[in-house]
Short mmCIF file of C-alpha atoms in Angstrom, two decimals:
data_model
loop_
_atom_site.label_atom_id
_atom_site.label_comp_id
_atom_site.label_asym_id
_atom_site.label_seq_id
_atom_site.Cartn_x
_atom_site.Cartn_y
_atom_site.Cartn_z
CA MET A 1 26.31 7.45 4.29
CA SER A 2 25.69 5.59 0.91
CA LYS A 3 23.11 2.95 0.19
CA ILE A 4 26.00 0.61 -0.98
CA HIS A 5 28.07 1.21 2.39
CA ASN A 6 24.74 0.48 4.35
CA LEU A 7 24.16 -2.72 2.73
CA ILE A 8 27.74 -3.89 3.16
CA CYS A 9 27.36 -2.80 7.09
CA TYR A 10 23.93 -4.57 7.15
CA LYS A 11 25.15 -7.91 5.74
CA LYS A 12 28.20 -7.89 8.02
CA ASN A 13 26.26 -6.92 11.15
CA ASN A 14 23.60 -9.81 10.06
CA ALA A 15 26.27 -12.37 9.52
CA GLN A 16 27.52 -11.55 13.10
CA LYS A 17 24.01 -11.83 14.47
CA SER A 18 23.35 -15.33 12.33
CA MET A 19 26.23 -16.82 14.33
CA SER A 20 24.48 -16.14 17.77
CA ALA A 21 21.46 -18.45 17.85
CA ALA A 22 20.55 -17.02 21.21
CA GLU A 23 20.39 -13.47 19.87
CA GLU A 24 16.72 -12.64 18.87
CA THR A 25 16.07 -10.36 15.83
CA PHE A 26 12.75 -9.34 14.24
CA VAL A 27 11.16 -9.37 10.67
CA GLY A 28 8.51 -6.97 9.72
CA ALA A 29 5.63 -7.59 7.21
CA ILE A 30 3.23 -5.33 5.43
CA ASP A 31 0.21 -6.96 4.68
CA GLU A 32 -1.64 -4.87 2.25
CA GLY A 33 -5.21 -6.65 1.65
CA THR A 34 -8.31 -5.56 -0.11
CA SER A 35 -10.26 -4.69 3.25
CA SER A 36 -7.12 -3.46 5.30
CA THR A 37 -3.65 -2.44 5.76
CA ARG A 38 -1.16 -3.97 8.46
CA PHE A 39 2.09 -4.11 9.56
CA LEU A 40 3.48 -6.67 11.60
CA VAL A 41 6.57 -7.69 13.51
CA PHE A 42 7.73 -11.40 14.05
CA SER A 43 10.20 -12.88 16.45
CA SER A 44 13.02 -14.81 14.86
CA LYS A 45 12.83 -17.08 17.62
CA THR A 46 9.14 -18.08 17.78
CA HIS A 47 7.93 -17.04 14.47
CA GLN A 48 5.11 -15.29 16.30
CA PRO A 49 3.83 -11.72 15.80
CA ILE A 50 5.07 -9.62 18.90
CA ALA A 51 3.30 -6.02 17.70
CA SER A 52 1.19 -4.88 14.88
CA HIS A 53 -1.34 -2.17 13.73
CA GLN A 54 -4.17 -2.43 11.28
CA ILE A 55 -6.21 0.30 9.28
CA SER A 56 -9.26 -0.18 7.09
CA THR A 57 -8.98 0.75 3.66
CA THR A 58 -11.81 2.27 1.49
CA ASN A 59 -13.13 0.93 -1.43
CA ILE A 60 -14.57 3.47 -4.16
CA THR A 61 -17.52 2.32 -6.26
CA LEU A 62 -18.48 4.77 -8.80
CA HIS A 63 -20.70 2.17 -10.71
CA GLU A 64 -22.13 -1.31 -10.36
CA GLY A 65 -19.47 -3.72 -10.58
CA TRP A 66 -16.79 -1.08 -10.22
CA VAL A 67 -14.17 -1.31 -7.32
CA GLU A 68 -11.28 1.30 -6.99
CA GLN A 69 -9.00 2.19 -4.10
CA ASP A 70 -6.80 5.69 -3.96
CA PRO A 71 -3.17 4.45 -4.32
CA GLU A 72 -1.86 7.41 -2.37
CA ASP A 73 -4.38 6.76 0.62
CA ILE A 74 -3.00 3.10 0.80
CA LEU A 75 0.62 4.23 0.80
CA MET A 76 -0.12 6.66 3.64
CA LYS A 77 -1.79 4.09 5.62
CA VAL A 78 1.03 1.59 4.98
CA LYS A 79 3.50 4.14 6.50
CA GLU A 80 1.19 5.05 9.38
CA THR A 81 0.80 1.01 10.31
CA ILE A 82 4.72 1.00 10.22
CA ALA A 83 5.01 4.17 12.48
CA VAL A 84 2.38 2.91 15.19
CA THR A 85 3.88 -0.54 15.26
CA CYS A 86 7.54 0.90 15.94
CA GLU A 87 6.14 2.85 18.74
CA LYS A 88 4.68 -0.11 20.34
CA LEU A 89 7.90 -1.82 20.04
CA LYS A 90 9.49 1.17 21.80
CA MET A 91 6.90 0.64 24.64
CA MET A 92 8.11 -3.25 25.01
CA ASN A 93 11.91 -1.78 25.18
CA ILE A 94 12.61 -2.97 21.67
CA SER A 95 14.33 -0.75 19.31
CA PRO A 96 12.85 -0.58 15.60
CA SER A 97 16.38 -1.05 14.50
CA ALA A 98 16.33 -4.50 15.63
CA ILE A 99 14.11 -5.31 12.71
CA ALA A 100 16.35 -6.92 10.29
CA ALA A 101 14.28 -6.97 7.10
CA ILE A 102 10.66 -6.33 5.74
CA GLY A 103 8.41 -8.50 3.57
CA VAL A 104 5.51 -7.36 1.60
CA THR A 105 2.61 -9.40 0.64
CA ASN A 106 -0.55 -7.66 -1.29
CA GLN A 107 -3.68 -8.11 -2.91
CA ARG A 108 -2.95 -9.63 -6.31
CA GLU A 109 -4.24 -8.54 -9.89
CA THR A 110 -4.96 -5.17 -8.45
CA THR A 111 -3.64 -2.64 -11.16
CA LEU A 112 -1.92 0.65 -11.02
CA VAL A 113 -0.35 3.36 -13.29
CA TRP A 114 1.46 6.35 -12.19
CA ASP A 115 3.84 9.17 -13.69
CA LYS A 116 7.50 8.25 -13.48
CA TYR A 117 8.50 11.87 -12.76
CA THR A 118 5.85 13.17 -10.51
CA GLY A 119 5.08 10.13 -8.64
CA LYS A 120 1.47 10.63 -8.94
CA PRO A 121 -1.20 8.04 -9.84
CA LEU A 122 -2.79 8.39 -13.11
CA TYR A 123 -5.89 6.75 -11.96
CA ASN A 124 -7.29 4.88 -8.96
CA ALA A 125 -6.02 1.33 -8.40
CA ILE A 126 -8.48 -0.96 -9.96
CA ILE A 127 -9.18 -3.79 -7.68
CA TRP A 128 -9.05 -7.36 -8.37
CA MET A 129 -12.79 -8.09 -8.13
CA ASP A 130 -13.84 -5.25 -10.37
CA MET A 131 -15.88 -6.33 -13.24
CA ARG A 132 -15.76 -3.49 -15.72
CA THR A 133 -13.79 -5.31 -18.35
CA GLN A 134 -16.04 -7.99 -19.36
CA SER A 135 -16.50 -6.44 -22.84
CA ILE A 136 -12.66 -6.07 -23.08
CA VAL A 137 -12.43 -9.80 -22.25
CA ASP A 138 -15.10 -10.85 -24.72
CA ARG A 139 -13.49 -8.90 -27.60
CA PHE A 140 -10.06 -10.71 -26.80
CA ILE A 141 -11.73 -14.00 -26.64
CA ASN A 142 -13.54 -13.33 -30.12
CA LYS A 143 -10.22 -12.33 -31.73
CA ARG A 144 -9.38 -14.17 -34.91
CA ILE A 145 -6.89 -16.92 -33.68
CA PRO A 146 -4.99 -19.19 -35.81
CA ASN A 147 -5.81 -23.00 -35.49
CA CYS A 148 -8.56 -22.03 -32.70
CA HIS A 149 -11.86 -23.01 -34.11
CA THR A 150 -13.88 -24.07 -30.94
CA LEU A 151 -14.85 -21.73 -27.97
CA ASP A 152 -12.83 -24.15 -25.73
CA GLU A 153 -9.82 -23.59 -27.88
CA LYS A 154 -10.19 -20.02 -27.81
CA LYS A 155 -10.49 -20.04 -24.11
CA ARG A 156 -7.38 -22.23 -23.48
CA HIS A 157 -5.33 -20.17 -26.31
CA LEU A 158 -2.83 -18.81 -23.65
CA GLN A 159 -3.09 -21.08 -20.96
CA PHE A 160 0.12 -22.96 -21.62
CA LYS A 161 2.27 -19.87 -21.83
CA CYS A 162 0.72 -17.94 -18.55
CA GLY A 163 -1.23 -20.56 -16.84
CA LEU A 164 -4.54 -18.44 -16.91
CA THR A 165 -7.56 -18.13 -19.27
CA MET A 166 -9.36 -14.91 -20.05
CA ASN A 167 -11.41 -13.13 -17.36
CA PRO A 168 -11.96 -9.72 -15.82
CA TYR A 169 -10.07 -10.83 -12.69
CA PHE A 170 -6.66 -10.64 -14.32
CA SER A 171 -4.55 -7.32 -14.55
CA VAL A 172 -3.87 -7.13 -18.53
CA PHE A 173 -7.58 -6.41 -18.81
CA LYS A 174 -7.59 -3.60 -16.24
CA LEU A 175 -4.61 -2.28 -17.96
CA VAL A 176 -6.30 -2.14 -21.20
CA TRP A 177 -9.35 -0.27 -19.84
CA LEU A 178 -7.04 2.25 -18.39
CA MET A 179 -5.14 2.85 -21.89
CA GLU A 180 -8.71 3.10 -23.72
CA ASN A 181 -10.47 5.12 -21.28
CA VAL A 182 -8.20 7.46 -19.38
CA PRO A 183 -6.56 10.11 -21.63
CA GLU A 184 -3.74 10.77 -18.89
CA VAL A 185 -2.84 7.22 -19.13
CA SER A 186 -2.57 7.00 -23.19
CA LYS A 187 -0.63 10.21 -23.17
CA ALA A 188 1.95 9.27 -20.47
CA ILE A 189 2.56 6.01 -22.32
CA GLN A 190 3.29 7.99 -25.64
CA GLU A 191 5.53 9.99 -23.40
CA GLU A 192 7.31 7.06 -21.96
CA ARG A 193 6.46 8.08 -18.46
CA CYS A 194 3.76 5.59 -17.37
CA MET A 195 4.92 3.06 -14.92
CA PHE A 196 2.65 0.11 -14.71
CA GLY A 197 2.76 -2.39 -11.60
CA THR A 198 0.40 -4.41 -9.05
CA MET A 199 0.19 -3.01 -5.63
CA ASP A 200 3.50 -4.57 -4.32
CA THR A 201 5.21 -2.59 -7.29
CA TRP A 202 3.70 0.58 -6.05
CA LEU A 203 4.34 0.32 -2.33
CA ILE A 204 8.10 -1.26 -2.98
CA TRP A 205 8.78 1.88 -5.60
CA ASN A 206 7.48 4.53 -2.90
CA LEU A 207 8.98 2.98 -0.04
CA THR A 208 12.46 2.80 -1.80
CA GLY A 209 12.75 6.26 -2.85
CA GLY A 210 9.84 6.90 -5.49
CA ILE A 211 10.79 9.45 -7.94
CA ASN A 212 14.32 9.68 -6.18
CA GLY A 213 15.62 6.24 -7.24
CA GLY A 214 12.75 4.29 -6.17
CA VAL A 215 13.08 0.43 -7.37
CA HIS A 216 10.46 -0.61 -9.95
CA ILE A 217 9.84 -4.24 -9.44
CA THR A 218 7.68 -6.96 -9.04
CA ASP A 219 7.95 -10.70 -8.06
CA VAL A 220 7.04 -13.78 -9.97
CA THR A 221 3.67 -14.46 -7.82
CA ASN A 222 2.21 -11.08 -8.73
CA ALA A 223 3.48 -10.89 -12.37
CA SER A 224 1.93 -14.32 -12.87
CA ARG A 225 -1.55 -12.91 -12.19
CA THR A 226 -1.28 -10.39 -15.08
CA MET A 227 -1.41 -12.70 -18.17
CA LEU A 228 1.73 -11.07 -19.50
CA MET A 229 4.36 -13.31 -17.91
CA ASN A 230 5.61 -16.57 -19.04
CA ILE A 231 5.19 -19.04 -16.38
CA HIS A 232 8.21 -21.31 -17.80
CA SER A 233 10.66 -18.30 -18.51
CA LEU A 234 9.54 -16.13 -15.80
CA ARG A 235 9.91 -13.20 -17.98
CA TRP A 236 7.60 -10.64 -19.74
CA ASP A 237 6.45 -12.73 -22.80
CA LYS A 238 6.81 -11.03 -26.16
CA ALA A 239 3.89 -13.24 -27.68
CA LEU A 240 1.63 -12.26 -24.82
CA ILE A 241 2.44 -8.63 -25.05
CA GLU A 242 1.60 -8.65 -28.79
CA PHE A 243 -1.74 -10.50 -28.56
CA PHE A 244 -3.02 -7.96 -25.83
CA GLU A 245 -1.72 -5.33 -28.20
CA MET A 246 0.42 -3.72 -25.06
CA PRO A 247 2.35 -0.46 -26.30
CA SER A 248 5.99 -0.51 -26.73
CA LYS A 249 6.53 2.56 -24.50
CA LEU A 250 4.66 1.17 -21.36
CA LEU A 251 7.27 0.99 -18.45
CA TYR A 252 7.06 -2.58 -16.80
CA PRO A 253 8.58 -3.45 -13.50
CA GLU A 254 11.53 -5.91 -13.34
CA ILE A 255 10.37 -9.36 -12.45
CA ARG A 256 12.36 -10.75 -9.24
CA SER A 257 12.14 -13.54 -7.06
CA CYS A 258 10.18 -13.64 -3.81
CA SER A 259 13.18 -13.50 -1.38
CA GLU A 260 16.00 -11.20 -2.12
CA VAL A 261 16.88 -7.59 -1.34
CA TYR A 262 15.09 -5.17 -3.58
CA GLY A 263 16.23 -1.97 -1.96
CA HIS A 264 15.85 -0.17 1.34
CA MET A 265 13.49 2.09 3.25
CA THR A 266 14.40 5.62 2.64
CA ASP A 267 12.68 7.37 5.36
CA GLY A 268 10.61 6.81 8.75
CA PRO A 269 11.30 4.99 11.73
CA LEU A 270 12.77 1.86 9.51
CA ALA A 271 14.93 4.24 7.29
CA GLU A 272 17.72 2.15 5.62
CA THR A 273 16.11 -1.32 6.43
CA PRO A 274 15.98 -3.62 3.51
CA ILE A 275 12.97 -4.75 1.50
CA SER A 276 13.92 -8.49 1.12
CA GLY A 277 10.58 -10.19 0.44
CA CYS A 278 7.66 -9.87 -1.81
CA ILE A 279 4.75 -12.37 -2.52
CA GLY A 280 1.13 -12.10 -3.51
CA ASP A 281 -1.30 -12.78 -0.64
CA GLN A 282 -2.58 -16.22 -1.28
CA GLN A 283 1.21 -17.76 -2.25
CA ALA A 284 2.19 -15.93 0.98
CA ALA A 285 -0.53 -17.88 2.85
CA LEU A 286 0.74 -21.31 1.25
CA MET A 287 4.24 -20.23 2.53
CA GLY A 288 3.15 -19.26 5.95
CA GLN A 289 1.14 -22.67 6.14
CA MET A 290 4.72 -24.33 5.37
CA CYS A 291 3.17 -26.20 2.53
CA PHE A 292 6.66 -26.60 1.14
CA LEU A 293 6.32 -30.21 -0.51
CA ALA A 294 4.43 -31.07 -3.49
CA GLY A 295 1.14 -32.40 -2.71
CA GLN A 296 0.50 -30.02 0.24
CA ALA A 297 -2.50 -27.56 0.10
CA LYS A 298 -3.88 -24.81 1.78
CA CYS A 299 -7.23 -22.94 1.77
CA THR A 300 -7.81 -19.23 3.07
CA PHE A 301 -11.30 -18.55 4.17
CA GLY A 302 -12.28 -14.86 4.18
CA THR A 303 -14.35 -12.84 2.10
CA GLY A 304 -14.04 -15.46 -0.43
CA CYS A 305 -11.83 -18.69 -0.33
CA PHE A 306 -8.65 -19.68 -2.14
CA LEU A 307 -7.27 -23.24 -2.34
CA LEU A 308 -3.64 -23.59 -3.52
CA TYR A 309 -2.05 -26.95 -4.17
CA ASN A 310 1.69 -27.13 -4.29
CA THR A 311 2.75 -29.07 -7.48
CA GLY A 312 6.50 -28.70 -7.34
CA ARG A 313 8.89 -27.81 -9.83
CA LYS A 314 6.77 -28.43 -12.75
CA PRO A 315 3.73 -26.35 -13.49
CA VAL A 316 0.42 -28.47 -14.19
CA ILE A 317 -1.76 -26.99 -16.83
CA SER A 318 -5.43 -27.43 -15.63
CA THR A 319 -8.10 -29.12 -17.52
CA HIS A 320 -10.72 -29.00 -14.75
CA GLY A 321 -11.18 -25.07 -14.47
CA LEU A 322 -8.30 -24.20 -12.49
CA LEU A 323 -5.51 -21.64 -12.66
CA THR A 324 -1.88 -22.60 -12.99
CA THR A 325 0.27 -20.21 -10.83
CA VAL A 326 3.73 -19.69 -9.34
CA ALA A 327 3.75 -20.55 -5.67
CA TYR A 328 6.99 -18.80 -4.82
CA LYS A 329 10.82 -18.45 -5.78
CA MET A 330 12.83 -18.44 -2.88
CA GLY A 331 15.89 -16.56 -4.26
CA LYS A 332 17.44 -15.47 -7.45
CA HIS A 333 19.18 -18.80 -8.28
CA THR A 334 16.49 -21.27 -7.04
CA ASP A 335 14.12 -23.20 -8.95
CA PRO A 336 10.38 -21.86 -8.98
CA ILE A 337 7.72 -23.79 -7.30
CA TYR A 338 4.36 -24.14 -8.92
CA ALA A 339 0.72 -24.25 -7.53
CA LEU A 340 -2.81 -25.07 -8.95
CA GLU A 341 -5.23 -22.61 -7.65
CA GLY A 342 -9.13 -22.62 -7.24
CA SER A 343 -10.84 -19.34 -6.34
CA VAL A 344 -14.46 -19.11 -4.74
CA ALA A 345 -16.08 -15.72 -4.87
CA VAL A 346 -18.26 -16.00 -1.89
CA ALA A 347 -17.26 -17.57 1.45
CA GLY A 348 -17.41 -15.26 4.39
CA SER A 349 -19.52 -12.91 2.51
CA ALA A 350 -22.39 -15.39 2.62
CA THR A 351 -22.35 -14.78 6.54
CA LYS A 352 -21.97 -11.12 6.33
CA TRP A 353 -25.14 -11.31 4.00
CA LEU A 354 -27.11 -13.20 6.76
CA LYS A 355 -26.27 -10.78 9.29
CA ASP A 356 -26.37 -7.33 7.46
CA ASN A 357 -28.70 -8.08 4.48
CA LEU A 358 -31.30 -10.44 6.04
CA CYS A 359 -30.86 -9.26 9.58
CA ILE A 360 -31.80 -12.70 11.05
CA VAL A 361 -28.74 -12.94 13.36
CA ASP A 362 -27.01 -10.20 15.01
CA SER A 363 -23.54 -11.47 15.34
CA TYR A 364 -21.09 -13.87 13.43
CA LYS A 365 -20.61 -15.80 16.95
CA ASN A 366 -24.71 -16.42 16.89
CA ILE A 367 -24.15 -17.96 13.32
CA GLU A 368 -21.80 -20.63 14.64
CA VAL A 369 -23.99 -21.20 17.61
CA MET A 370 -27.23 -21.81 15.64
CA ALA A 371 -25.52 -23.89 13.18
CA ASP A 372 -24.25 -26.11 15.76
CA SER A 373 -27.65 -26.34 17.41
CA VAL A 374 -28.97 -28.83 14.46
CA GLU A 375 -27.50 -32.06 13.50
CA ASP A 376 -28.11 -31.39 9.80
CA THR A 377 -29.67 -28.94 7.22
CA ASN A 378 -33.11 -30.75 7.24
CA GLY A 379 -32.53 -31.24 3.43
CA ILE A 380 -31.66 -27.77 2.26
CA HIS A 381 -28.59 -26.52 0.15
CA PHE A 382 -27.45 -22.93 -0.22
CA VAL A 383 -25.43 -22.12 -3.22
CA PRO A 384 -23.94 -18.58 -2.60
CA ALA A 385 -23.46 -17.58 -5.99
CA PHE A 386 -24.12 -13.97 -5.61
CA SER A 387 -21.82 -12.83 -8.27
CA GLY A 388 -21.66 -16.00 -10.41
CA LEU A 389 -19.79 -19.32 -9.65
CA TYR A 390 -15.95 -19.26 -9.78
CA ALA A 391 -13.83 -22.51 -9.91
CA PRO A 392 -14.27 -24.86 -11.03
CA TYR A 393 -17.63 -23.92 -12.72
CA TRP A 394 -16.96 -20.45 -13.87
CA LYS A 395 -20.43 -19.42 -14.80
CA SER A 396 -21.05 -15.68 -14.56
CA ASP A 397 -24.90 -16.29 -15.09
CA ALA A 398 -25.17 -18.45 -11.65
CA ARG A 399 -27.03 -16.55 -8.77
CA GLY A 400 -27.55 -17.49 -5.35
CA THR A 401 -29.78 -20.49 -4.57
CA ILE A 402 -31.58 -22.25 -1.88
CA THR A 403 -32.93 -25.62 -2.56
CA GLY A 404 -35.21 -28.00 -0.41
CA LEU A 405 -36.92 -25.72 1.54
CA THR A 406 -40.06 -27.23 3.81
CA MET A 407 -42.27 -25.72 6.31
CA GLU A 408 -39.97 -27.22 8.90
CA THR A 409 -37.01 -25.38 7.61
CA THR A 410 -35.73 -22.81 10.34
CA ASP A 411 -33.07 -20.17 10.57
CA ALA A 412 -30.76 -22.47 12.23
CA HIS A 413 -30.87 -24.82 9.21
CA LEU A 414 -30.14 -21.97 7.10
CA MET A 415 -27.20 -21.08 8.92
CA ARG A 416 -25.74 -24.52 8.78
CA ALA A 417 -26.68 -24.79 5.06
CA THR A 418 -24.60 -21.40 4.57
CA LEU A 419 -21.67 -23.00 6.33
CA GLU A 420 -22.02 -26.25 4.34
CA GLY A 421 -22.39 -24.18 1.17
CA ILE A 422 -18.84 -22.67 1.72
CA CYS A 423 -17.48 -26.40 2.58
CA TYR A 424 -18.91 -27.93 -0.53
CA GLN A 425 -17.59 -25.23 -2.77
CA THR A 426 -14.22 -26.10 -1.37
CA LYS A 427 -14.76 -29.68 -1.90
CA ASP A 428 -15.55 -28.94 -5.70
CA VAL A 429 -12.08 -27.33 -6.13
CA MET A 430 -10.17 -30.05 -4.30
CA GLN A 431 -11.72 -32.73 -6.62
CA SER A 432 -10.69 -30.70 -9.62
CA MET A 433 -7.20 -30.46 -8.07
CA GLN A 434 -7.19 -34.39 -7.50
CA SER A 435 -8.33 -34.78 -11.17
CA ASP A 436 -5.54 -32.59 -12.45
CA THR A 437 -2.64 -34.04 -10.66
CA GLY A 438 -3.62 -37.65 -10.15
CA HIS A 439 -3.16 -37.48 -6.69
CA PRO A 440 -5.45 -37.22 -3.72
CA ILE A 441 -5.26 -34.37 -1.33
CA THR A 442 -4.54 -36.04 2.36
CA ALA A 443 -4.98 -33.08 4.43
CA LEU A 444 -6.08 -29.53 4.11
CA ASN A 445 -4.46 -26.60 5.86
CA VAL A 446 -6.77 -23.69 6.57
CA ASP A 447 -6.47 -19.97 7.72
CA GLY A 448 -8.27 -16.86 7.52
CA GLY A 449 -11.26 -15.48 9.52
CA MET A 450 -13.69 -18.49 9.10
CA SER A 451 -10.67 -21.06 10.27
CA THR A 452 -11.15 -19.41 13.83
CA SER A 453 -14.55 -21.20 14.02
CA ASP A 454 -14.51 -24.79 15.16
CA THR A 455 -18.04 -25.66 14.21
CA PHE A 456 -17.11 -24.45 10.48
CA LEU A 457 -13.87 -26.65 10.48
CA LYS A 458 -16.14 -29.64 11.87
CA ILE A 459 -18.36 -29.20 9.10
CA LEU A 460 -15.66 -28.68 6.56
CA THR A 461 -13.88 -31.79 7.47
CA ASN A 462 -17.04 -34.07 7.35
CA VAL A 463 -17.87 -32.54 3.94
CA CYS A 464 -14.30 -32.77 2.34
CA CYS A 465 -13.76 -36.37 4.05
CA LEU A 466 -10.23 -35.62 5.15
CA PRO A 467 -8.53 -34.06 8.10
CA VAL A 468 -8.46 -30.23 8.30
CA VAL A 469 -5.34 -28.56 9.87
CA ARG A 470 -5.51 -25.41 11.41
CA PRO A 471 -2.10 -23.64 12.79
CA LYS A 472 -2.16 -21.98 16.38
CA MET A 473 -0.81 -18.73 14.74
CA VAL A 474 -3.30 -17.86 12.09
CA GLU A 475 -1.49 -15.09 10.93
CA THR A 476 -0.31 -16.96 7.88
CA THR A 477 -0.19 -14.32 5.20
CA ALA A 478 2.03 -11.98 6.89
CA LEU A 479 4.02 -14.71 8.13
CA GLY A 480 4.68 -15.83 4.60
CA ALA A 481 5.83 -12.20 3.65
CA ALA A 482 8.15 -12.23 6.73
CA LEU A 483 9.56 -15.72 6.01
CA ALA A 484 10.45 -14.58 2.41
CA ALA A 485 12.28 -11.76 3.83
CA GLY A 486 13.91 -13.58 6.55
CA PHE A 487 15.26 -16.49 4.18
CA SER A 488 16.80 -13.62 2.03
CA VAL A 489 18.92 -12.15 4.89
CA GLY A 490 19.57 -15.46 6.72
CA ILE A 491 17.43 -15.16 9.72
CA TRP A 492 15.78 -18.62 9.01
CA SER A 493 15.88 -21.21 6.40
CA MET A 494 13.07 -23.37 5.00
CA HIS A 495 14.17 -26.38 7.09
CA SER A 496 14.22 -24.51 10.54
CA VAL A 497 10.68 -23.03 10.50
CA LYS A 498 8.05 -25.53 11.76
CA SER A 499 4.21 -24.82 12.52
CA ASN A 500 2.01 -25.85 15.65
CA CYS A 501 -1.46 -27.05 14.53
CA ASP A 502 -4.90 -28.31 15.77
CA THR A 503 -6.28 -30.97 13.72
CA PHE A 504 -9.95 -31.73 12.92
CA ILE A 505 -10.80 -35.30 12.00
CA GLN A 506 -14.25 -36.36 10.08
CA THR A 507 -16.77 -37.84 12.29
CA LEU A 508 -19.24 -38.77 9.30
CA SER A 509 -18.78 -41.75 6.99
CA GLU A 510 -17.87 -41.01 3.15
CA GLU A 511 -21.03 -42.79 2.16
CA GLU A 512 -23.32 -40.27 4.37
CA GLN A 513 -21.43 -37.50 2.66
CA LYS A 514 -21.76 -38.94 -0.87
CA SER A 515 -25.51 -38.77 -0.79
CA GLU A 516 -25.33 -35.18 0.23
CA TYR A 517 -22.78 -34.13 -2.46
CA VAL A 518 -25.23 -35.57 -5.06
CA LEU A 519 -27.93 -33.21 -3.55
CA TRP A 520 -25.35 -30.24 -3.64
CA LYS A 521 -24.63 -30.93 -7.30
CA LYS A 522 -28.25 -30.81 -8.15
CA ALA A 523 -28.44 -27.48 -6.23
CA ILE A 524 -25.43 -26.29 -8.42
CA ASP A 525 -27.35 -27.05 -11.51
CA ARG A 526 -30.35 -25.07 -10.39
CA SER A 527 -28.26 -22.01 -9.62
CA ILE A 528 -27.06 -21.71 -13.29
CA GLY A 529 -28.69 -19.99 -16.07
CA TRP A 530 -30.17 -16.99 -14.57
CA ASN A 531 -29.64 -13.18 -15.61
CA LYS A 532 -29.02 -14.01 -19.17
CA ASP A 533 -30.98 -15.05 -22.22
CA ASP A 534 -30.08 -18.30 -24.10
CA GLU A 535 -28.03 -16.35 -26.90
CA GLU A 536 -25.60 -14.97 -24.07
CA ASN A 537 -25.42 -18.34 -22.34
CA GLU A 538 -23.77 -19.79 -25.16
CA TYR A 539 -20.72 -17.56 -24.28
CA ASP A 540 -20.77 -18.12 -20.53
CA ASP A 541 -18.32 -20.91 -20.21
CA PHE A 542 -15.55 -19.44 -22.07
CA ALA A 543 -16.01 -15.67 -20.72
CA GLY A 544 -14.71 -17.35 -17.71
CA PHE A 545 -11.70 -20.02 -16.97
#
């Protein structure tokens, strides 16, 4: 039976199902993250996951600052999570055929290249946090650019086109490194067989057939993180490609919306199921938090934290250290929705440092208990800038700093200061968003591992001086991918989905927090300027955002 015939049958069957509100269907979500790969199945009625399976991923660190993963290992684990989850469904007397569509969400900026004819990767995936490309970034920053005379002008030269400024974070610099350092890559490009993509591209190409007709696509959210897509036209931009000296024979994926049928699974228990959703992980969390209106914001607290602010149909170009990104585009013929984004490098990893490096606490739960055992930090502030400061400062020479220590400081004070430091970083990003948009954030939606802690969220609401809203179902990233897939095939509409939440309200006055925020800013000042001499510091600001 042909794929076209299957698609016609699928649409016909799905239309019949849509007419019966009482009939329950299911949507699958592939959630391919930096530390794990998961497959979850959501109910069309409750929007809740009914079955899932998760496998940890393995980082490869050949040198300091390098972070890679094996693309074939990730693909194998994706297939394994699908197979195991489908077995769990069978044990619940649910046929895998009841899954009507699949969405994909993924770690962004991670860069892959592979051979069009063999399907084999030409190198490991270079992960978003990899820092090997700093010298390449500096080289492009120092390029002779007409009408750009100051460091700030050079830094912001491409921002209006792509929403981003030059940093190792983004895919284009990883791609340049691959072309310049891996002979197999440059040879494959010359022979027009080098396929480029982000993690979503690699997975969808393989799951829809690979060398046997796989679909080579990405979506607007992932493409907006490469520095090669024009955020206005939503197309690969000729001027950006020329600026970064990209070869003409490189094979780019087609840029598509986040919600449409791209192709069908070709094997496994979900063969012939359409893949109809694709969205980067942070944008997926914005979607899963139901932040569909301009002015709504969410923050995901994981290893780092990522705050996105929905700016509606108009991209806002930041002048306060933030990124402009595509939030989502729900269908071929819909308008894109944009967002401002602020990224903080260290959030949950700071608590991991307390537990695994300092060994002053034996569990994450005890960090929460100890932090809750004291009323304040006794005057100390902890800036967890272990790998520099991200938004809104972008200082690569910053380092972790603890200020205000006295003989009365206890480990409980340090625990609380760690949680407060994460919250103050969030406040810094929120203030930049408010300055860029001219509108205050009235509530902050939260998700991610740290959001399960009531103690942390009580501190967060007091530090940020606004309500903090946590959904009762915290799998928002996977839900966002499932919603994108479900919207495409008519299972849900954006007006039909709702979220049940818990809300945390501040208990301290804004005046009390203002005085503490002044001390936080002093601690930030003291964290900057380490690890570089004066000459290098001159370029520090514009090496980041």
